Coordinates of C-alpha atoms and ligand atoms in Angstrom, one line a residue:
M282 CA 0.0 0.0 0.0
A283 CA 1.2 3.4 -0.8
P284 CA 1.7 5.5 2.2
F285 CA -0.9 8.2 2.5
A286 CA 0.3 11.6 1.3
G287 CA -0.6 13.7 4.3
S288 CA -1.2 16.7 2.1
I289 CA -4.4 15.2 0.5
G290 CA -6.5 15.7 3.6
A291 CA -6.1 17.8 6.7
P292 CA -7.7 15.6 9.4
A293 CA -11.0 17.5 9.4
V294 CA -11.4 17.3 5.6
L295 CA -10.7 13.7 4.4
T296 CA -12.3 14.3 1.1
F297 CA -11.0 12.3 -1.9
L298 CA -11.4 12.5 -5.6
V299 CA -12.4 9.0 -6.6
E300 CA -10.3 9.2 -9.8
E301 CA -7.2 10.0 -7.7
I302 CA -7.5 7.0 -5.4
P303 CA -4.6 4.8 -6.6
E304 CA -5.0 1.2 -7.7
G305 CA -3.5 -0.1 -4.5
G306 CA -5.7 2.1 -2.4
L307 CA -4.7 4.4 0.4
E308 CA -3.9 3.4 4.0
W309 CA -2.7 5.5 6.9
S310 CA -3.3 6.3 10.5
Q311 CA -3.5 9.7 12.1
E312 CA -4.3 11.3 15.4
M313 CA -7.6 13.1 15.3
P314 CA -7.1 16.7 16.5
P315 CA -8.8 17.8 19.8
E316 CA -10.8 20.3 17.9
W317 CA -12.3 17.5 15.8
V318 CA -12.9 15.2 18.9
D319 CA -14.4 17.7 21.3
P320 CA -17.6 18.7 19.5
L321 CA -18.4 15.0 19.0
L322 CA -18.1 14.0 22.6
G323 CA -21.3 13.1 24.5
P324 CA -22.0 15.3 27.5
Q325 CA -20.5 12.7 29.9
F326 CA -17.3 12.3 27.9
R327 CA -14.1 14.2 27.8
R328 CA -10.6 13.6 26.4
D329 CA -8.3 12.0 28.9
G330 CA -5.0 13.2 27.5
H331 CA -4.7 10.3 25.1
P332 CA -5.2 10.9 21.4
I333 CA -8.0 9.3 19.4
V334 CA -6.3 7.6 16.5
L335 CA -7.9 6.8 13.2
E336 CA -6.5 3.9 11.1
V337 CA -8.1 3.8 7.8
S338 CA -7.8 2.2 4.3
I339 CA -9.6 3.4 1.2
T340 CA -9.9 1.3 -1.8
R341 CA -11.7 1.7 -5.1
R342 CA -13.9 -1.0 -6.7
G343 CA -14.8 0.6 -10.0
R344 CA -16.8 3.6 -9.0
N345 CA -17.5 2.4 -5.5
V346 CA -15.2 3.3 -2.7
V347 CA -14.7 1.0 0.3
V348 CA -13.6 2.6 3.6
Q349 CA -12.4 0.4 6.4
G350 CA -11.5 2.2 9.6
R351 CA -10.7 1.7 13.2
L352 CA -10.8 4.3 16.0
T353 CA -8.7 3.7 19.1
G354 CA -7.8 5.6 22.2
S355 CA -9.4 6.2 25.5
L356 CA -11.8 8.7 27.0
A357 CA -12.7 9.8 30.5
Y358 CA -16.3 10.0 31.4
V359 CA -18.7 10.4 34.3
C360 CA -20.7 7.3 35.2
S361 CA -24.4 7.7 34.5
R362 CA -25.3 5.9 37.7
C363 CA -22.9 6.9 40.4
A364 CA -21.4 10.1 38.8
G365 CA -18.0 8.7 39.5
D366 CA -15.1 9.3 37.1
A367 CA -14.0 6.5 34.9
T368 CA -12.1 5.9 31.7
R369 CA -13.1 3.8 28.8
E370 CA -11.1 2.3 26.0
V371 CA -12.1 3.3 22.5
D372 CA -11.8 0.5 19.9
H373 CA -14.3 0.8 17.2
A374 CA -14.0 -0.8 13.7
F375 CA -16.2 0.1 10.8
S376 CA -16.7 -0.5 7.1
H377 CA -18.4 1.9 4.8
V378 CA -19.0 1.7 1.1
F379 CA -19.6 4.8 -1.0
V380 CA -21.7 3.9 -4.0
S381 CA -21.8 6.2 -7.0
R382 CA -25.4 7.2 -7.6
S383 CA -24.7 8.3 -11.2
H384 CA -23.0 5.0 -12.1
H385 CA -25.1 2.7 -10.0
P386 CA -28.7 3.9 -9.9
A387 CA -29.7 0.5 -8.6
F388 CA -28.0 -1.3 -5.8
P389 CA -24.7 -2.8 -7.1
D390 CA -24.6 -6.6 -7.2
D391 CA -21.0 -6.7 -8.2
L392 CA -19.8 -5.2 -5.0
D393 CA -17.0 -6.9 -3.2
A394 CA -17.7 -5.3 0.1
P395 CA -16.8 -6.4 3.6
G396 CA -19.7 -7.8 5.6
E397 CA -21.7 -5.5 7.9
A398 CA -20.7 -2.5 5.8
E399 CA -22.8 0.6 5.7
F400 CA -23.7 2.0 2.4
T401 CA -23.9 5.7 1.3
F402 CA -24.6 7.0 -2.1
Y403 CA -22.4 9.8 -3.4
D404 CA -22.8 12.2 -6.3
G405 CA -20.1 13.6 -8.5
H406 CA -16.5 12.7 -8.1
E407 CA -15.8 13.2 -4.4
V408 CA -16.2 11.0 -1.4
R409 CA -16.4 12.7 1.9
V410 CA -15.0 10.4 4.5
E411 CA -14.9 12.7 7.5
P412 CA -18.7 12.6 8.2
V413 CA -18.5 8.8 8.2
V414 CA -15.7 8.8 10.7
A415 CA -17.5 11.4 12.9
E416 CA -20.7 9.3 12.9
E417 CA -18.8 6.2 13.8
F418 CA -17.0 7.9 16.6
V419 CA -20.3 9.1 18.0
L420 CA -21.7 5.6 17.7
S421 CA -18.7 4.2 19.6
M422 CA -19.8 6.1 22.7
P423 CA -22.8 4.7 24.8
W424 CA -25.6 7.1 25.7
F425 CA -25.5 6.1 29.3
P426 CA -21.9 5.0 30.1
V427 CA -21.5 3.2 33.4
C428 CA -18.3 2.7 35.4
S429 CA -19.2 -1.0 35.6
E430 CA -22.2 -3.1 34.7
S431 CA -22.6 -3.8 38.4
C432 CA -22.5 -0.2 39.5
R433 CA -25.1 0.3 42.1
G434 CA -25.4 4.1 41.6
L435 CA -26.5 6.7 44.1
C436 CA -29.3 6.4 46.5
P437 CA -32.1 8.6 45.0
H438 CA -33.0 9.8 48.5
C439 CA -29.8 10.6 50.3
G440 CA -27.2 10.5 47.5
Q441 CA -25.1 7.9 49.1
N442 CA -22.8 6.2 46.6
L443 CA -24.1 2.6 47.0
N444 CA -20.9 1.2 45.6
E445 CA -19.1 2.5 48.7
G446 CA -21.7 1.5 51.3
T447 CA -25.3 1.1 52.0
C448 CA -27.6 3.8 53.4
S449 CA -30.6 3.4 55.6
C450 CA -33.1 4.9 53.3
E451 CA -34.5 1.5 52.3
A452 CA -35.4 0.8 55.9
D453 CA -36.9 4.3 56.0
V454 CA -34.6 5.2 58.8
V455 CA -32.8 8.5 58.4
D456 CA -29.2 8.6 59.4
P457 CA -29.1 11.3 62.0
R458 CA -26.2 12.9 60.2
W459 CA -28.3 13.4 57.1
A460 CA -31.5 14.6 58.9
P461 CA -30.6 18.3 58.6
L462 CA -30.1 17.9 54.9
L463 CA -33.4 16.2 54.5
N464 CA -35.2 19.0 56.4
L465 CA -33.5 21.5 54.1
K466 CA -34.9 19.7 51.1
R467 CA -38.4 19.6 52.5
T468 CA -38.5 23.3 53.3
R469 CA -37.4 24.3 49.7
Ligands
ZN746 ZN1 -20.8 4.0 38.5
ZN747 ZN1 -30.1 6.6 50.9

């Protein structure tokens, strides 16, 4: 594989003229810049100091363009249940096929595509890979990330982190240390 000529696409662009994709395809890896990563992060996620790395190969099958990519790295996040800080490995592989609308008005049956690939029609001569990578990155993050599947969360009454210990709310007995807080809540 020819090494990717970095000048073709600044990370946030990743747009390719189909005719210019060489016979052997393109293959490279790059760190995605923080200004690309940050707007895509869900509200509970943030960068943890490690880069998000994109490895990608782009090959042409006639007028169709096959993109195979993998995003790796790690992210910090706040657990949806206990509000504790946690980190999460990112390792998300994807395949995507751009199908030329003008050359293939019907679904191509000659397509040698990897299984589980997503399909997108494109018009004209350019394929825009960046939106696909962005979508896949967003899909790699769960809506409600938890620090562990067995996380017990916070007591909805007293806020006790139930991973760290039990509270007495279930027994409907108020810990005397919390009583002033409960009274505060009631008077609000
Ligand atoms: Zn948790
Ligand atoms: Zn409680």
